[in-house]
Amino acid sequence: MNIFYLYLLFIKYGLLSFGGGYVLVTLFIHDLVEKYQLISSSEFANLLAIAQMTPGPIGINTATYVGYKTFGIAGGIIATAGLLTPAVVLVILAAYYFKRCEKSPIGQGLLYGMRPAALGLIISAVLIFANISIFSVPVTVSNVRCWIMGNEDIGAFGVRWVPLLIAVAGAVAIGRFKLNVIYIIAAAALLGALFIR
């Protein structure tokens, strides 16, 4: 992979990031971890955890990290610029055309159609997070079939209880008690350091 291809790759992500950076997680796993092997899955999981504590969206943090790791400072700048290029162009076009298309049934239909797709990508990201952090063996269709049939080759299905409890406690703390995300992440990091080996 050369630096120009890295730029084009992140332009693709920038075009597909409707609904926020978490919709890109599935694409990042597929491309950056599996297809091009620019980072490992554990490295990506750590990047996602760290990105929650640093300013900036997950996509920008990922672009900067992967670009820097692959091509140094120039790579970090190029990958980040690639991710931002579609957003800049689309915002300029949207500002120009928004007033014209605001009441258009087609424009409204496009926006309503994109929302469920963005939700599906976010749900996919949640499943990827669960496979990385909570389950001892990834939950896939073929693995579930093997577990049901009793195939020993795949390994025992298991839940890592401490990470599951941390995830549930974090969700409750945000949803029910409206605690600041920074405190939840700091507490989860401390619990992980103490209890997860």
Short mmCIF file of C-alpha atoms in Angstrom, two decimals:
data_model
loop_
_atom_site.label_atom_id
_atom_site.label_comp_id
_atom_site.label_asym_id
_atom_site.label_seq_id
_atom_site.Cartn_x
_atom_site.Cartn_y
_atom_site.Cartn_z
CA MET A 1 0.00 0.00 0.00
CA ASN A 2 1.29 3.45 -0.87
CA ILE A 3 0.40 6.76 0.76
CA PHE A 4 -1.92 7.81 -2.08
CA TYR A 5 -3.93 4.59 -1.73
CA LEU A 6 -4.14 5.25 2.02
CA TYR A 7 -5.60 8.68 1.22
CA LEU A 8 -8.19 7.13 -1.14
CA LEU A 9 -9.04 4.46 1.44
CA PHE A 10 -9.84 7.10 4.05
CA ILE A 11 -11.80 9.14 1.50
CA LYS A 12 -14.00 6.04 1.15
CA TYR A 13 -14.49 5.97 4.93
CA GLY A 14 -15.30 9.67 4.93
CA LEU A 15 -18.01 9.09 2.33
CA LEU A 16 -19.51 6.22 4.34
CA SER A 17 -19.49 7.79 7.80
CA PHE A 18 -23.08 9.04 7.79
CA GLY A 19 -24.38 8.67 11.33
CA GLY A 20 -21.04 9.14 13.10
CA GLY A 21 -17.72 7.41 13.50
CA TYR A 22 -19.07 4.22 15.04
CA VAL A 23 -20.65 3.20 11.75
CA LEU A 24 -17.07 2.94 10.45
CA VAL A 25 -15.98 0.36 13.01
CA THR A 26 -17.16 -2.54 10.85
CA LEU A 27 -15.30 -1.16 7.84
CA PHE A 28 -12.17 -0.52 9.89
CA ILE A 29 -12.20 -4.12 11.15
CA HIS A 30 -12.75 -5.49 7.64
CA ASP A 31 -10.19 -3.32 5.85
CA LEU A 32 -7.55 -2.17 8.31
CA VAL A 33 -7.40 -5.31 10.48
CA GLU A 34 -8.37 -8.20 8.20
CA LYS A 35 -7.78 -7.20 4.56
CA TYR A 36 -4.69 -4.94 4.69
CA GLN A 37 -3.48 -5.97 8.18
CA LEU A 38 -2.32 -2.45 9.00
CA ILE A 39 -3.20 -3.00 12.67
CA SER A 40 -4.07 -6.06 14.77
CA SER A 41 -7.51 -6.65 16.29
CA SER A 42 -6.19 -6.12 19.82
CA GLU A 43 -4.45 -2.94 18.68
CA PHE A 44 -7.74 -1.75 17.20
CA ALA A 45 -9.64 -2.59 20.39
CA ASN A 46 -7.08 -0.60 22.39
CA LEU A 47 -7.36 2.26 19.90
CA LEU A 48 -11.14 2.34 20.39
CA ALA A 49 -10.76 2.40 24.17
CA ILE A 50 -8.17 5.19 24.05
CA ALA A 51 -10.22 7.14 21.50
CA GLN A 52 -13.00 7.41 24.08
CA MET A 53 -10.68 9.33 26.40
CA THR A 54 -9.14 11.63 23.79
CA PRO A 55 -10.76 14.58 22.07
CA GLY A 56 -12.00 14.05 18.56
CA PRO A 57 -14.15 11.50 16.78
CA ILE A 58 -13.22 7.84 16.52
CA GLY A 59 -12.69 8.13 12.76
CA ILE A 60 -10.17 10.96 13.08
CA ASN A 61 -8.28 9.18 15.85
CA THR A 62 -8.17 5.97 13.83
CA ALA A 63 -7.07 7.75 10.64
CA THR A 64 -4.29 9.59 12.44
CA TYR A 65 -3.06 6.47 14.25
CA VAL A 66 -3.14 4.13 11.24
CA GLY A 67 -1.60 6.75 8.96
CA TYR A 68 1.17 7.50 11.45
CA LYS A 69 1.87 3.82 12.07
CA THR A 70 2.03 3.08 8.34
CA PHE A 71 3.84 6.15 6.91
CA GLY A 72 4.91 8.29 9.87
CA ILE A 73 3.81 11.90 10.37
CA ALA A 74 3.03 12.39 6.66
CA GLY A 75 0.82 9.29 6.74
CA GLY A 76 -1.08 10.57 9.78
CA ILE A 77 -1.75 13.88 8.04
CA ILE A 78 -2.69 12.26 4.71
CA ALA A 79 -5.05 9.66 6.25
CA THR A 80 -6.75 12.33 8.38
CA ALA A 81 -7.06 14.63 5.36
CA GLY A 82 -8.57 11.75 3.38
CA LEU A 83 -11.20 11.15 6.03
CA LEU A 84 -12.07 14.85 6.18
CA THR A 85 -12.12 15.56 2.43
CA PRO A 86 -15.63 14.18 1.77
CA ALA A 87 -17.02 15.94 4.84
CA VAL A 88 -15.69 19.32 3.73
CA VAL A 89 -17.03 18.86 0.19
CA LEU A 90 -20.41 17.55 1.40
CA VAL A 91 -20.86 20.36 3.94
CA ILE A 92 -20.16 22.97 1.28
CA LEU A 93 -22.65 21.29 -1.09
CA ALA A 94 -25.20 20.80 1.69
CA ALA A 95 -24.99 24.45 2.71
CA TYR A 96 -25.63 25.45 -0.88
CA TYR A 97 -28.44 23.02 -1.65
CA PHE A 98 -30.07 22.49 1.76
CA LYS A 99 -32.57 25.33 1.51
CA ARG A 100 -33.63 24.15 -1.93
CA CYS A 101 -34.10 20.51 -0.91
CA GLU A 102 -35.35 21.07 2.65
CA LYS A 103 -38.99 20.45 1.74
CA SER A 104 -38.31 17.96 -1.04
CA PRO A 105 -39.92 14.55 -0.48
CA ILE A 106 -36.93 12.89 -2.19
CA GLY A 107 -34.45 14.70 0.08
CA GLN A 108 -36.45 13.75 3.17
CA GLY A 109 -36.72 10.17 1.93
CA LEU A 110 -32.96 9.95 1.44
CA LEU A 111 -32.32 11.11 5.01
CA TYR A 112 -34.95 8.77 6.49
CA GLY A 113 -33.55 5.86 4.49
CA MET A 114 -30.00 6.46 5.73
CA ARG A 115 -30.91 6.47 9.42
CA PRO A 116 -31.83 2.76 9.75
CA ALA A 117 -28.73 1.79 7.75
CA ALA A 118 -26.59 3.84 10.15
CA LEU A 119 -28.31 2.10 13.08
CA GLY A 120 -27.51 -1.30 11.56
CA LEU A 121 -23.84 -0.37 11.26
CA ILE A 122 -23.78 0.79 14.88
CA ILE A 123 -25.34 -2.52 16.00
CA SER A 124 -22.69 -4.33 13.97
CA ALA A 125 -20.02 -2.30 15.82
CA VAL A 126 -21.55 -3.35 19.16
CA LEU A 127 -21.30 -7.01 18.14
CA ILE A 128 -17.66 -6.52 17.13
CA PHE A 129 -16.94 -4.90 20.53
CA ALA A 130 -18.66 -7.80 22.29
CA ASN A 131 -16.58 -10.35 20.38
CA ILE A 132 -13.37 -8.50 21.21
CA SER A 133 -14.00 -7.89 24.88
CA ILE A 134 -16.74 -10.08 26.33
CA PHE A 135 -16.74 -13.49 24.63
CA SER A 136 -13.84 -15.92 24.95
CA VAL A 137 -14.38 -17.18 21.39
CA PRO A 138 -15.94 -14.90 18.74
CA VAL A 139 -19.66 -15.40 18.31
CA THR A 140 -20.15 -16.16 14.62
CA VAL A 141 -22.75 -18.25 12.83
CA SER A 142 -20.28 -21.07 12.20
CA ASN A 143 -19.00 -21.04 15.80
CA VAL A 144 -22.54 -21.12 17.20
CA ARG A 145 -23.33 -24.07 14.90
CA CYS A 146 -20.20 -25.88 16.17
CA TRP A 147 -21.09 -25.20 19.82
CA ILE A 148 -24.62 -26.54 19.29
CA MET A 149 -23.29 -29.67 17.57
CA GLY A 150 -20.75 -30.19 20.35
CA ASN A 151 -17.67 -29.82 18.13
CA GLU A 152 -14.65 -29.53 20.42
CA ASP A 153 -12.38 -28.02 17.75
CA ILE A 154 -13.78 -24.52 18.15
CA GLY A 155 -13.24 -24.20 21.90
CA ALA A 156 -15.72 -23.67 24.67
CA PHE A 157 -18.13 -20.80 24.41
CA GLY A 158 -17.63 -18.55 27.36
CA VAL A 159 -18.43 -15.14 28.69
CA ARG A 160 -15.76 -13.05 30.36
CA TRP A 161 -17.81 -11.97 33.35
CA VAL A 162 -15.77 -8.99 34.56
CA PRO A 163 -15.83 -7.21 31.18
CA LEU A 164 -19.55 -7.99 30.86
CA LEU A 165 -20.25 -6.52 34.29
CA ILE A 166 -18.16 -3.44 33.45
CA ALA A 167 -20.13 -2.97 30.21
CA VAL A 168 -23.51 -3.33 31.96
CA ALA A 169 -22.47 -1.04 34.81
CA GLY A 170 -21.23 1.56 32.32
CA ALA A 171 -24.49 1.43 30.36
CA VAL A 172 -26.55 1.78 33.55
CA ALA A 173 -24.35 4.62 34.83
CA ILE A 174 -24.83 6.56 31.60
CA GLY A 175 -28.47 5.70 30.94
CA ARG A 176 -29.91 5.80 34.45
CA PHE A 177 -27.63 8.09 36.43
CA LYS A 178 -26.33 10.33 33.61
CA LEU A 179 -22.76 10.06 34.88
CA ASN A 180 -19.99 11.74 32.95
CA VAL A 181 -18.44 9.39 30.39
CA ILE A 182 -14.91 10.36 31.49
CA TYR A 183 -15.53 8.98 35.00
CA ILE A 184 -17.01 5.77 33.62
CA ILE A 185 -14.05 5.18 31.31
CA ALA A 186 -11.56 5.94 34.11
CA ALA A 187 -13.39 3.55 36.48
CA ALA A 188 -13.54 0.85 33.78
CA ALA A 189 -9.81 1.24 33.10
CA LEU A 190 -9.08 0.87 36.82
CA LEU A 191 -11.30 -2.21 37.14
CA GLY A 192 -9.70 -3.70 34.03
CA ALA A 193 -6.22 -3.13 35.46
CA LEU A 194 -7.22 -4.78 38.75
CA PHE A 195 -9.32 -7.72 37.58
CA ILE A 196 -8.69 -8.49 33.90
CA ARG A 197 -5.49 -10.32 33.04
#
